[in-house]
C-alpha positions as semicolon CSV with decimal commas, in nm:
position;residue;x (nm);y (nm);z (nm)
1;M;13,976;9,053;8,028
2;P;13,928;8,788;8,297
3;H;13,573;8,707;8,410
4;A;13,447;8,798;8,753
5;E;13,099;8,732;8,893
6;K;12,897;9,020;9,051
7;G;12,973;9,057;9,421
8;L;13,336;8,944;9,398
9;A;13,620;9,151;9,542
10;V;13,885;9,178;9,275
11;G;14,232;9,338;9,298
12;L;14,388;9,507;8,995
13;F;14,770;9,483;8,997
14;G;14,917;9,640;8,684
15;G;15,277;9,686;8,578
16;S;15,538;9,642;8,306
17;F;15,673;9,330;8,484
18;N;15,997;9,372;8,291
19;P;16,085;9,115;8,419
20;P;15,834;8,986;8,677
21;H;15,998;8,862;9,003
22;A;15,931;8,712;9,344
23;G;15,875;9,072;9,480
24;H;15,581;9,112;9,250
25;A;15,439;8,774;9,363
26;L;15,484;8,882;9,725
27;V;15,288;9,195;9,668
28;A;15,013;8,990;9,496
29;E;14,997;8,741;9,781
30;I;14,987;9,015;10,045
31;A;14,709;9,187;9,858
32;L;14,501;8,871;9,817
33;R;14,527;8,792;10,190
34;R;14,510;9,133;10,353
35;L;14,234;9,271;10,123
36;A;14,029;8,949;10,143
37;L;14,015;8,933;9,761
38;D;13,836;8,665;9,561
39;Q;14,069;8,727;9,257
40;L;14,368;8,935;9,162
41;W;14,419;9,041;8,801
42;W;14,794;9,058;8,726
43;M;14,780;9,307;8,440
44;V;15,091;9,301;8,216
45;T;15,087;9,639;8,044
46;P;15,203;9,709;7,687
47;G;15,441;9,968;7,833
48;N;15,452;10,243;8,091
49;P;15,427;10,589;7,929
50;L;15,659;10,728;8,195
51;K;15,935;10,474;8,139
52;N;16,187;10,412;7,862
53;T;16,050;10,136;7,637
54;R;16,380;10,056;7,472
55;E;16,456;9,794;7,743
56;L;16,107;9,658;7,740
57;A;16,093;9,278;7,666
58;P;15,816;9,165;7,433
59;L;15,473;9,147;7,583
60;T;15,435;8,772;7,525
61;E;15,758;8,704;7,704
62;R;15,659;8,917;8,003
63;L;15,316;8,746;8,003
64;Q;15,472;8,394;8,004
65;L;15,719;8,484;8,279
66;S;15,434;8,632;8,494
67;E;15,225;8,312;8,452
68;R;15,523;8,111;8,583
69;I;15,558;8,334;8,886
70;A;15,198;8,384;8,974
71;K;15,121;8,040;9,120
72;N;14,803;8,115;9,318
73;P;14,491;8,005;9,126
74;K;14,317;8,326;9,239
75;I;14,565;8,525;9,032
76;K;14,460;8,581;8,675
77;V;14,752;8,691;8,446
78;T;14,619;8,907;8,163
79;A;14,732;9,152;7,899
80;F;14,385;9,283;7,800
81;E;14,509;9,642;7,784
82;A;14,705;9,561;7,466
83;A;14,400;9,395;7,306
84;H;14,196;9,715;7,386
85;H;14,472;9,953;7,280
86;V;14,472;10,110;7,631
87;R;14,783;10,286;7,752
88;Y;14,685;10,489;8,052
89;T;14,565;10,358;8,393
90;A;14,271;10,593;8,403
91;D;14,143;10,443;8,071
92;T;14,205;10,087;8,192
93;L;14,003;10,148;8,513
94;A;13,721;10,313;8,314
95;L;13,708;10,012;8,082
96;V;13,712;9,762;8,371
97;K;13,436;9,949;8,552
98;A;13,215;9,966;8,242
99;R;13,258;9,596;8,164
100;N;13,208;9,463;8,519
101;P;12,907;9,613;8,688
102;G;12,852;9,476;9,035
103;V;13,221;9,366;9,085
104;D;13,413;9,538;9,368
105;F;13,752;9,643;9,249
106;V;14,054;9,777;9,429
107;W;14,370;9,915;9,261
108;I;14,693;9,772;9,404
109;M;15,024;9,953;9,382
110;G;15,366;9,936;9,544
111;A;15,458;10,218;9,776
112;D;15,750;10,307;9,548
113;S;15,497;10,404;9,274
114;L;15,313;10,642;9,503
115;R;15,599;10,885;9,496
116;D;15,553;10,964;9,128
117;F;15,182;10,892;9,108
118;H;15,088;11,255;9,070
119;H;15,274;11,242;8,732
120;W;15,038;10,979;8,594
121;Q;14,785;11,107;8,345
122;R;14,454;11,189;8,516
123;W;14,581;11,062;8,857
124;R;14,296;11,223;9,049
125;E;14,048;11,036;8,826
126;I;14,224;10,708;8,916
127;V;14,184;10,776;9,291
128;L;13,814;10,861;9,236
129;T;13,744;10,543;9,036
130;F;13,841;10,257;9,269
131;P;13,978;10,229;9,623
132;I;14,358;10,189;9,635
133;A;14,579;9,956;9,840
134;V;14,939;10,081;9,868
135;I;15,169;9,786;9,954
136;D;15,487;9,858;10,142
137;R;15,815;9,839;9,948
138;P;16,174;9,875;10,081
139;G;16,277;10,239;10,117
140;A;15,926;10,366;10,060
141;T;15,762;10,322;10,400
142;L;15,813;10,677;10,522
143;S;15,834;10,861;10,189
144;F;15,480;10,770;10,091
145;L;15,336;11,005;10,355
146;S;15,504;11,304;10,187
147;S;15,373;11,212;9,843
148;V;15,140;11,451;9,666
149;V;14,868;11,186;9,648
150;A;14,890;11,098;10,024
151;K;14,865;11,474;10,107
152;T;14,590;11,544;9,857
153;F;14,365;11,251;9,965
154;D;14,470;11,236;10,328
155;Y;14,100;11,263;10,425
156;A;14,027;10,937;10,241
157;R;14,288;10,725;10,413
158;V;14,145;10,407;10,568
159;D;14,298;10,236;10,865
160;E;14,499;9,930;10,773
161;G;14,285;9,719;11,001
162;D;13,993;9,791;10,771
163;A;14,185;9,661;10,461
164;P;13,956;9,358;10,421
165;R;13,660;9,591;10,357
166;L;13,848;9,820;10,117
167;A;13,716;9,679;9,792
168;R;13,360;9,726;9,912
169;M;13,415;10,101;9,992
170;K;13,332;10,392;9,769
171;A;13,627;10,580;9,619
172;P;13,817;10,777;9,721
173;A;13,944;10,542;9,986
174;W;14,301;10,414;10,028
175;T;14,513;10,235;10,276
176;F;14,882;10,153;10,332
177;I;14,959;9,792;10,399
178;H;15,267;9,694;10,590
179;G;15,412;9,348;10,565
180;P;15,703;9,144;10,437
181;R;15,907;9,331;10,180
182;S;16,126;9,214;9,891
183;S;16,423;9,415;9,783
184;L;16,404;9,275;9,430
185;S;16,345;9,523;9,147
186;S;16,304;9,471;8,776
187;S;16,548;9,740;8,688
188;A;16,819;9,585;8,911
189;I;16,753;9,242;8,751
190;R;16,791;9,397;8,399
191;R;17,117;9,556;8,508
192;M;17,255;9,232;8,645
193;A;17,154;9,049;8,324
194;K;17,355;9,299;8,119
195;G;17,662;9,201;8,329
């Protein structure tokens, strides 16, 4: 797990990154800038329980590719979930919170993930652990409003203009961040690689 001093604002950006691509780097850069983060932890997961793992590249390969793409020195590429045998986001966030008292965290996710977020194990617990920044993705701008999570936690939505303060807020708190979007997707890259 990367080190963060007390008082820092740190973004948590997790995913399979199978493979990582410029769209992921764009989300990370937008999050760093718009959320006024001191660090962003690019967390390469052992595998998403909701996705087929047959096409999953080895963790070391995904980690190395992520390190090549994540150029900003504020981005810390890590695979600590594998070392701690953590599979579910709720458990990851509980571990991060327990190990880093005094650090202000915000969970970062693409808007495309919000659609199925209510299928994640203990999704309400995730929303109540750390504030969440939902970063715009192509084709997901309008559909996010109809998601179960957006409806359930509508009262906790924070204006996008207040995004720089999000990490310092008490959960539940979430915002939707508009900005440049990349149409790249890991699944499309894998399909193209198969030919």
